[in-house]
PDB file of C-alpha atoms and ligand atoms in Angstrom:
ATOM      1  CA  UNK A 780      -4.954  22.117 -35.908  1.00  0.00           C
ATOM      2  CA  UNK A 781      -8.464  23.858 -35.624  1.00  0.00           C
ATOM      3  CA  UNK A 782      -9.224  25.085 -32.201  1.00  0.00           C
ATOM      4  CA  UNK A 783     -12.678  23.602 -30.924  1.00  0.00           C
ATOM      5  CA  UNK A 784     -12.306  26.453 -27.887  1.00  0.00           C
ATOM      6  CA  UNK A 785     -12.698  28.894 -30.634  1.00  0.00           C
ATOM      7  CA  UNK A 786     -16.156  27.738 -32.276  1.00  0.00           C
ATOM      8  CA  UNK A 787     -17.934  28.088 -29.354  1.00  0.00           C
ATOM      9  CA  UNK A 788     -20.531  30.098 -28.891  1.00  0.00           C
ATOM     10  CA  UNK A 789     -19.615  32.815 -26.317  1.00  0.00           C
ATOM     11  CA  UNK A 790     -21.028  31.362 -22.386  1.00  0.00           C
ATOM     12  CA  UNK A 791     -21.553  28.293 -23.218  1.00  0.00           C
ATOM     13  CA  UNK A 792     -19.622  25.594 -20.835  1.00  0.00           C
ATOM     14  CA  UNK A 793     -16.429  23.762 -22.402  1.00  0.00           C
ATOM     15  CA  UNK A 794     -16.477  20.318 -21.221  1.00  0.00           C
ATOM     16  CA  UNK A 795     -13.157  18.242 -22.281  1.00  0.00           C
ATOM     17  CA  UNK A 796     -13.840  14.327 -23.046  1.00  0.00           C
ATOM     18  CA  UNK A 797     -11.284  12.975 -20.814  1.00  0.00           C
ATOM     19  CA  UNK A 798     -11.499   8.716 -20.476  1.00  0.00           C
ATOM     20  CA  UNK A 799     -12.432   8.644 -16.875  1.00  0.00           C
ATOM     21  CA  UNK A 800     -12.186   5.306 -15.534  1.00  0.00           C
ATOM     22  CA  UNK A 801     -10.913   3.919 -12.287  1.00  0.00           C
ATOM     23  CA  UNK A 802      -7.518   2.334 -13.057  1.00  0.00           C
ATOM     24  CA  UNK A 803      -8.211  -0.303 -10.139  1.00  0.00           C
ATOM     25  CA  UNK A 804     -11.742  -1.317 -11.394  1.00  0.00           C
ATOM     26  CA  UNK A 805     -10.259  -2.121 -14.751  1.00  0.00           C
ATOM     27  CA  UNK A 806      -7.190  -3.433 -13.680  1.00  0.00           C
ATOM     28  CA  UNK A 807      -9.044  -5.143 -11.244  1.00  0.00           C
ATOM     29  CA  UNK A 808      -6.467  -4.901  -8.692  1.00  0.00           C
ATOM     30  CA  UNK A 809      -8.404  -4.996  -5.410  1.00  0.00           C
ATOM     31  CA  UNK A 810      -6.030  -4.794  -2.833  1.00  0.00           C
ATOM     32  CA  UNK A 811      -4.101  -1.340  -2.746  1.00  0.00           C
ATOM     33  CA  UNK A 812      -0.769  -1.829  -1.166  1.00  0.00           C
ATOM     34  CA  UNK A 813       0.828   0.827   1.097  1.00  0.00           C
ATOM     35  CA  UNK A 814       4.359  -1.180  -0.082  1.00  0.00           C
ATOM     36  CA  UNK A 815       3.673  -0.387  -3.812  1.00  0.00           C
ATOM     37  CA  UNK A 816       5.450   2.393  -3.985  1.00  0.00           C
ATOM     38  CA  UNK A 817       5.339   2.214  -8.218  1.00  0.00           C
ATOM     39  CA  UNK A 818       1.498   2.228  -8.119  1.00  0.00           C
ATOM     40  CA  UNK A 819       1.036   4.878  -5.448  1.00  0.00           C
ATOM     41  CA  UNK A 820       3.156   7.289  -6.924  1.00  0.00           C
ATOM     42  CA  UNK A 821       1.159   7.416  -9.795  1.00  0.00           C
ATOM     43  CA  UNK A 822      -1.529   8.759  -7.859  1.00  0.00           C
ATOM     44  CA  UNK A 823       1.112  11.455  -5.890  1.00  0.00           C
ATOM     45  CA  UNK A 824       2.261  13.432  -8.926  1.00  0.00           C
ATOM     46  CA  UNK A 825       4.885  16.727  -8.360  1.00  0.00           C
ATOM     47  CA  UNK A 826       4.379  18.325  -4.511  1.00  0.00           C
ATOM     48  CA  UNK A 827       3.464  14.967  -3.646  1.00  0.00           C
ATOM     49  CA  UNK A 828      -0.273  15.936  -2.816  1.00  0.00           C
ATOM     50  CA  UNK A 829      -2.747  13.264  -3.404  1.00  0.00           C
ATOM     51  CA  UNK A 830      -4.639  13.334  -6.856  1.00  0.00           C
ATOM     52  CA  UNK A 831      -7.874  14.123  -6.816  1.00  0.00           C
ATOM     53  CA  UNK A 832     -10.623  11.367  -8.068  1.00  0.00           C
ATOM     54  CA  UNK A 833     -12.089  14.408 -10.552  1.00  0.00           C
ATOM     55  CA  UNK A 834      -8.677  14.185 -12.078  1.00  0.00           C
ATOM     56  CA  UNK A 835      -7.852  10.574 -11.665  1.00  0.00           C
ATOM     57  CA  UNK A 836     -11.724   9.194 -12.755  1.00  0.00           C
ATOM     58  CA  UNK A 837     -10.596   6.374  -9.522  1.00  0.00           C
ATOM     59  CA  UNK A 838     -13.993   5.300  -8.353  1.00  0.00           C
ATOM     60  CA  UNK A 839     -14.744   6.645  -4.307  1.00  0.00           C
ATOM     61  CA  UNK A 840     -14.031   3.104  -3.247  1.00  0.00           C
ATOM     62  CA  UNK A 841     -10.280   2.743  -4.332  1.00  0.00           C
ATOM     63  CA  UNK A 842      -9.794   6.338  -3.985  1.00  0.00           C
ATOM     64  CA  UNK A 843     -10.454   5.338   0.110  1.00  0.00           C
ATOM     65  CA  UNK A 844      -8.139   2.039   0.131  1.00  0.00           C
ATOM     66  CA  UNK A 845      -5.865   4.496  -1.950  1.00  0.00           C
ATOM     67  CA  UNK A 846      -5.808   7.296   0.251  1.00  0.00           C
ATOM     68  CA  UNK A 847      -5.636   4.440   2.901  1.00  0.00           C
ATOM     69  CA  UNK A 848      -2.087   3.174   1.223  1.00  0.00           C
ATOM     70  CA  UNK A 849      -0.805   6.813   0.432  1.00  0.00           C
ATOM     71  CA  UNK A 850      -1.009   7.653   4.376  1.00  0.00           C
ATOM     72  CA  UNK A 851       0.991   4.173   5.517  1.00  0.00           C
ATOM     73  CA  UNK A 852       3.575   4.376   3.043  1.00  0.00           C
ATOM     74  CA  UNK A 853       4.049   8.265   3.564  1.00  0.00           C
ATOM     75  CA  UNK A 854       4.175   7.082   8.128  1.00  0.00           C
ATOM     76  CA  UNK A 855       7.256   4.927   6.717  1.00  0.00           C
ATOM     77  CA  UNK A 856       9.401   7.183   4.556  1.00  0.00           C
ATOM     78  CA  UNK A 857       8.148   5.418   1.598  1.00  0.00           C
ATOM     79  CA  UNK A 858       6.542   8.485  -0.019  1.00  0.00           C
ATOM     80  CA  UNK A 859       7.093  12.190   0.261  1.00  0.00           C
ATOM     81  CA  UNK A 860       4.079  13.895   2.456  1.00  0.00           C
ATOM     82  CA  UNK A 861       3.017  17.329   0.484  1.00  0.00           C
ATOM     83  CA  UNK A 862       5.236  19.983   0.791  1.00  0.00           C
ATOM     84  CA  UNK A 863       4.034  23.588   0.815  1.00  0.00           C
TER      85      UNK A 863
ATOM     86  CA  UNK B1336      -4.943 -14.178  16.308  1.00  0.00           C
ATOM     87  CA  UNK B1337      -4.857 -11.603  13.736  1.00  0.00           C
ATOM     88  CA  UNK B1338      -2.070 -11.431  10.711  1.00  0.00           C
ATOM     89  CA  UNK B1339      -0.507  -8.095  11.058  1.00  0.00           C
ATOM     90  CA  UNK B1340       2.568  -6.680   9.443  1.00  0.00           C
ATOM     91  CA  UNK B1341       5.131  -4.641  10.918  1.00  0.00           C
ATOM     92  CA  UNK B1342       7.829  -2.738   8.546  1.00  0.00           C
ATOM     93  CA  UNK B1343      10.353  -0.851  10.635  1.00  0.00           C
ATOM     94  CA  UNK B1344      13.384   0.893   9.230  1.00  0.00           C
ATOM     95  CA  UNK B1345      17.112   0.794  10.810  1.00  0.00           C
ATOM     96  CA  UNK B1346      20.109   2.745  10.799  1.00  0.00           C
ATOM     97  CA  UNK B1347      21.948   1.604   7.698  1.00  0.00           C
ATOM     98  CA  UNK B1348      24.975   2.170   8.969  1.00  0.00           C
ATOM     99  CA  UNK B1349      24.986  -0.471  11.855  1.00  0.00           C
ATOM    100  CA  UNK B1350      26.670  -4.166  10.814  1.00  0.00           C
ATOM    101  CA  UNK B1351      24.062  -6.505   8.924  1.00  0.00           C
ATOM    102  CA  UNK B1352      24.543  -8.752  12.202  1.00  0.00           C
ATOM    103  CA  UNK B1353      23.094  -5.804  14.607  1.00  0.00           C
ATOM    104  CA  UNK B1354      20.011  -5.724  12.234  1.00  0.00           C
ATOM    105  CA  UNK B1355      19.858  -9.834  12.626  1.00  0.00           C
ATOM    106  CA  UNK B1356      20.101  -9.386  16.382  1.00  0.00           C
ATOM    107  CA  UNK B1357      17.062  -6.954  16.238  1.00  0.00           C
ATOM    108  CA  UNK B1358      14.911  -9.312  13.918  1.00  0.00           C
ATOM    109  CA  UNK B1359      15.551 -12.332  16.845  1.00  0.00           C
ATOM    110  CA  UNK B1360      14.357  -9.947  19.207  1.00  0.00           C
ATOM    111  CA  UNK B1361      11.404  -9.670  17.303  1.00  0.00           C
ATOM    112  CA  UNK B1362      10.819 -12.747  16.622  1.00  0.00           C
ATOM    113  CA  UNK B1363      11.439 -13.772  19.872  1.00  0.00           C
ATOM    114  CA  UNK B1364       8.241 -11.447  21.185  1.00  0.00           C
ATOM    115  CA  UNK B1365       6.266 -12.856  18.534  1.00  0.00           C
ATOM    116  CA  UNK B1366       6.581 -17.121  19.294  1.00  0.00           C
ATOM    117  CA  UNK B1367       7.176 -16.401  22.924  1.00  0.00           C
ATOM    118  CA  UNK B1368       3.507 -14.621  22.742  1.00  0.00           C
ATOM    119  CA  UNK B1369       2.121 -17.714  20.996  1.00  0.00           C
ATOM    120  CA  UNK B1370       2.368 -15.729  17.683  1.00  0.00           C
ATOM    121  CA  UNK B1371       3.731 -17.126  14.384  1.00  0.00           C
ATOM    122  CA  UNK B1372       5.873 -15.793  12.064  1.00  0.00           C
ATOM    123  CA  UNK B1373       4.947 -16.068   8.190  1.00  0.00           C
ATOM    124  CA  UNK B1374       7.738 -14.315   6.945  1.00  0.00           C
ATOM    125  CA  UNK B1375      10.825 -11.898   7.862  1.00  0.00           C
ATOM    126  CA  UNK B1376      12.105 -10.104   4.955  1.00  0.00           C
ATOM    127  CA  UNK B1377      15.470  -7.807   4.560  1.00  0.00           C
ATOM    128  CA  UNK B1378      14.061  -5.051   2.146  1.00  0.00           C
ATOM    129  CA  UNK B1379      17.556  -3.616   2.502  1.00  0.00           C
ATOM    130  CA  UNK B1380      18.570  -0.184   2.094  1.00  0.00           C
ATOM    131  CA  UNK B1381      16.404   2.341   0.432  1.00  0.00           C
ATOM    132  CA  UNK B1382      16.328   6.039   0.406  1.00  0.00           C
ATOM    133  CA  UNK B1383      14.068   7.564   2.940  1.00  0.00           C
ATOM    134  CA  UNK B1384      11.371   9.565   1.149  1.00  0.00           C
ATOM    135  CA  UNK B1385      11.831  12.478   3.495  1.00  0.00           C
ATOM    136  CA  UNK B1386      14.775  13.062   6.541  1.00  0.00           C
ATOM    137  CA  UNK B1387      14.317  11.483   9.753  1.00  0.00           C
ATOM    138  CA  UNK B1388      16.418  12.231  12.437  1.00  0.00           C
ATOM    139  CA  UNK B1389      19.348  13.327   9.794  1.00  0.00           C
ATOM    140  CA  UNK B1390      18.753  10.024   8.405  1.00  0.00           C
ATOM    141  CA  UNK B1391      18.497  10.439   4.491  1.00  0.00           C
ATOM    142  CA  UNK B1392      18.797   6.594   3.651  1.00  0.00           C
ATOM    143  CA  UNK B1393      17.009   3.395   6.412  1.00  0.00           C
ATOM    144  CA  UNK B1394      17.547  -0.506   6.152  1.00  0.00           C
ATOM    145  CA  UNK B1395      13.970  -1.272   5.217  1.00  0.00           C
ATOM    146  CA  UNK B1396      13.066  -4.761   7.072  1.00  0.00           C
ATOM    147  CA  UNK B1397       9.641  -6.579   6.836  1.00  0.00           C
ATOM    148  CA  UNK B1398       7.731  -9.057   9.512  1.00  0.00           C
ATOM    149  CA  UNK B1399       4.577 -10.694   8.471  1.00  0.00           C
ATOM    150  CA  UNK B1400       2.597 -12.266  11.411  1.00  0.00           C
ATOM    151  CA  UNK B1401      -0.293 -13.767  13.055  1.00  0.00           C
ATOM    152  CA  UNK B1402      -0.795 -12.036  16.635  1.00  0.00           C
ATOM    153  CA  UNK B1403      -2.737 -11.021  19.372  1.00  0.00           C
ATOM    154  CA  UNK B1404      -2.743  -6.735  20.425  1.00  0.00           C
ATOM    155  CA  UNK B1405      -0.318  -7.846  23.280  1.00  0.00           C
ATOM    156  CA  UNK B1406       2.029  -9.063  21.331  1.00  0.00           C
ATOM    157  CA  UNK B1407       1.700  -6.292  19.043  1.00  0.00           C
ATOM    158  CA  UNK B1408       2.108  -3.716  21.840  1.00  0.00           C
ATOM    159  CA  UNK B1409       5.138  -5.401  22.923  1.00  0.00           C
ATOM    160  CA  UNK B1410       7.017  -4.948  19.792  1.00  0.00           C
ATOM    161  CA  UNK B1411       6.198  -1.824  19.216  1.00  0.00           C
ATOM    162  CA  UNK B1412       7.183  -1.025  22.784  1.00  0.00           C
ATOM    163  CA  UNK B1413      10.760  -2.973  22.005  1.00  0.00           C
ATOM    164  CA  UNK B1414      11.343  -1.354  18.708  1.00  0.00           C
ATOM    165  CA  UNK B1415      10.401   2.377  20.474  1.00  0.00           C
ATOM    166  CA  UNK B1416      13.230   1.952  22.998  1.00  0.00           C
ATOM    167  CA  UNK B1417      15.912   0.405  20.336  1.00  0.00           C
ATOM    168  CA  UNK B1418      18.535   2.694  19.395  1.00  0.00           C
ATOM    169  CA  UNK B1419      19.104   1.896  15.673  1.00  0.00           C
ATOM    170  CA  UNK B1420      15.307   1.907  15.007  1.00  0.00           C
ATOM    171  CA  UNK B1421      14.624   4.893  13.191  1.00  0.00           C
ATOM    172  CA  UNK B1422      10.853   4.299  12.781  1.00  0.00           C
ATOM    173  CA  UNK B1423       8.431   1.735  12.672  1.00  0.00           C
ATOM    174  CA  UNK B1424       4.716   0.945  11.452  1.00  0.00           C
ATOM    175  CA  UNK B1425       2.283  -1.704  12.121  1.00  0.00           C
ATOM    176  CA  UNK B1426      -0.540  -2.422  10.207  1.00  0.00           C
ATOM    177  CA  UNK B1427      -3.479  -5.246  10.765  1.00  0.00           C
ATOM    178  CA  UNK B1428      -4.248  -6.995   7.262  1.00  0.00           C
ATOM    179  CA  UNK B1429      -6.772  -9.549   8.031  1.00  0.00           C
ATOM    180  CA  UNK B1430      -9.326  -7.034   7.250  1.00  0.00           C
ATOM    181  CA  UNK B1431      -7.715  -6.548   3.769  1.00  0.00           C
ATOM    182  CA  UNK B1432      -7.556 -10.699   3.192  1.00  0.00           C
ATOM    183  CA  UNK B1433     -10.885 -10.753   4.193  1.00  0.00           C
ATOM    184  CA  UNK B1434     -12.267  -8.858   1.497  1.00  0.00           C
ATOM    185  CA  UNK B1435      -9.852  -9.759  -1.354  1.00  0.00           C
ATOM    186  CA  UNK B1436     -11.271 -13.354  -0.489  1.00  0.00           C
ATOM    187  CA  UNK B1437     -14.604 -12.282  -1.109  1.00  0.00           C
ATOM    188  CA  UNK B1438     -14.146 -10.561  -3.932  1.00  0.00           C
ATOM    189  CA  UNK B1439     -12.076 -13.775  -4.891  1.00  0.00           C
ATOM    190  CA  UNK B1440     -15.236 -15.989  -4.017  1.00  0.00           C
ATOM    191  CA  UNK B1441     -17.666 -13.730  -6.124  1.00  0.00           C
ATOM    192  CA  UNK B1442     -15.305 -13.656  -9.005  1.00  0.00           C
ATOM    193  CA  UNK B1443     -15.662 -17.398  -9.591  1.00  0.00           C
ATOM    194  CA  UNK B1444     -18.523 -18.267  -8.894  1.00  0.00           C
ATOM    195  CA  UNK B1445     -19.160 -15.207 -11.848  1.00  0.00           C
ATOM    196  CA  UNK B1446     -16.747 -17.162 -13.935  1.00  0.00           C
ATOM    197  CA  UNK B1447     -18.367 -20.794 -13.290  1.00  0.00           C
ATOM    198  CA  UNK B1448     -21.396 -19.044 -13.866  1.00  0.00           C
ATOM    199  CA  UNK B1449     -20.442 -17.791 -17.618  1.00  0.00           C
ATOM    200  CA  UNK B1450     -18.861 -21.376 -18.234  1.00  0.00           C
ATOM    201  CA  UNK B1451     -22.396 -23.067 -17.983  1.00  0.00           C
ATOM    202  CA  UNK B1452     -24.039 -20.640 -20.653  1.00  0.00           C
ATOM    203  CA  UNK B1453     -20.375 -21.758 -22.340  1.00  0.00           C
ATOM    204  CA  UNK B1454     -20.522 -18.676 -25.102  1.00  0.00           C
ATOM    205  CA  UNK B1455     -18.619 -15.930 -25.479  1.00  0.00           C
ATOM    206  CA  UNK B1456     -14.821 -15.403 -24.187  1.00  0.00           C
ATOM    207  CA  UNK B1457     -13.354 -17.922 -21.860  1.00  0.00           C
ATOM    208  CA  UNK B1458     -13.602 -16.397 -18.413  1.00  0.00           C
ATOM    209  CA  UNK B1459     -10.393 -14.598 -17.544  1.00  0.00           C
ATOM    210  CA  UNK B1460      -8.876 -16.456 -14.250  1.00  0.00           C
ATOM    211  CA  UNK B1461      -8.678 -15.226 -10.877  1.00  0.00           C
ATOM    212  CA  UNK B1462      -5.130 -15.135 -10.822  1.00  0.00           C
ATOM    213  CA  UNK B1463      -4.717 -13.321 -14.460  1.00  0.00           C
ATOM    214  CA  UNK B1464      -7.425 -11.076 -12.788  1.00  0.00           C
ATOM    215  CA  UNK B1465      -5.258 -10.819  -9.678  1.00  0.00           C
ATOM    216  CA  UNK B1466      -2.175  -9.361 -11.752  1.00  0.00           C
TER     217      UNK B1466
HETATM  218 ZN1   ZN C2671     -12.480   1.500  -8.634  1.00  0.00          ZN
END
């Protein structure tokens, strides 16, 4: 496979296409659920830190009801808080 | 009134009838306060997601309600002073129903909308939208 990296003129900024779309806009699921531990976790990968929206593409209004959901279900044991 | 929900977690190794004792405690705060109860459910046991008081594993039980802050307070203040209670949260959810109903509301009134002009895809429901 031909490397795109290497074509590039020297300086110039590499952007990487990634499909960024909120996953609850599409899905249209517009209550986030600090119970729904399957759809959280999605959004608390490995150390169990939060994922940021410039990784995630969630729009700033679920990523606040998500962040919202995270913090309950982390206050009842239902999700790891970030470990250092 | 306000519809709240309270999830608390118990020691999972007290009898299932200690854990039924402690949900008619509950309950009892809740209609004695002129609260209803919508539903009580018995998650069961689950493992904890991080170690609480050298509990690894809790008995994860459920109340959906409609109260007032007093009778709020008053559980919480019950379930801080039971033994087997290993932690508790309470969260308000009107808020939440509020605005799913809205965005409910809007939703059809899109879909009724795109029916008249009758073209194009048949409107997806609100409960195929909901899933
Ligand atoms: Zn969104």
């Amino acid at each position: 496979m031909r490397s795109v990296k290497e074509k590039r003129p020297a300086g110039q900024k590499q952007y990487y296409r990634r499909k960024k779309v909120c996953k609850f806009c599409v899905e249209r699921i517009d209550v986030i659920n600090y119970k729904d531990v399957k759809l959280l976790s999605q959004f608390v990968p490995e150390r169990a830190k939060i994922m940021p929206r410039r990784i995630s593409g969630v729009c700033s209004r679920h990523q606040r009801q998500l962040n919202d959901a995270i913090k309950k279900a982390r206050n009842i044991a239902l999700l790891p808080f970030a470990t250092e | 009134m306000r519809n709240y929900e309270i999830m608390f977690i118990v020691n999972p190794t007290i009898p299932e009838e200690e854990i039924d004792k402690i949900n008619a405690q509950i309950e009892g705060i809740v209609t004695t306060g002129g609260g209803k109860i919508e539903k009580i459910e018995k998650m069961g046991k689950r493992r904890l997601s991080y170690e609480i008081d050298r509990h690894r594993e809790g008995y994860y039980v459920l109340f959906v309600i409609v109260a007032n802050g007093d009778i709020i307070k008053e559980c919480e203040r019950r379930l801080r002073v039971m033994d087997p209670i290993i932690k508790y949260i309470t969260v308000r959810t009107d808020e939440e129903a509020r605005r799913l109903e809205k965005i409910r509301n809007y939703r059809q009134k899109r879909a009724a909308r795109r029916d008249r002009g009758a073209t194009a895809a048949p409107a997806q429901s609100i409960e195929e939208a909901m899933q």
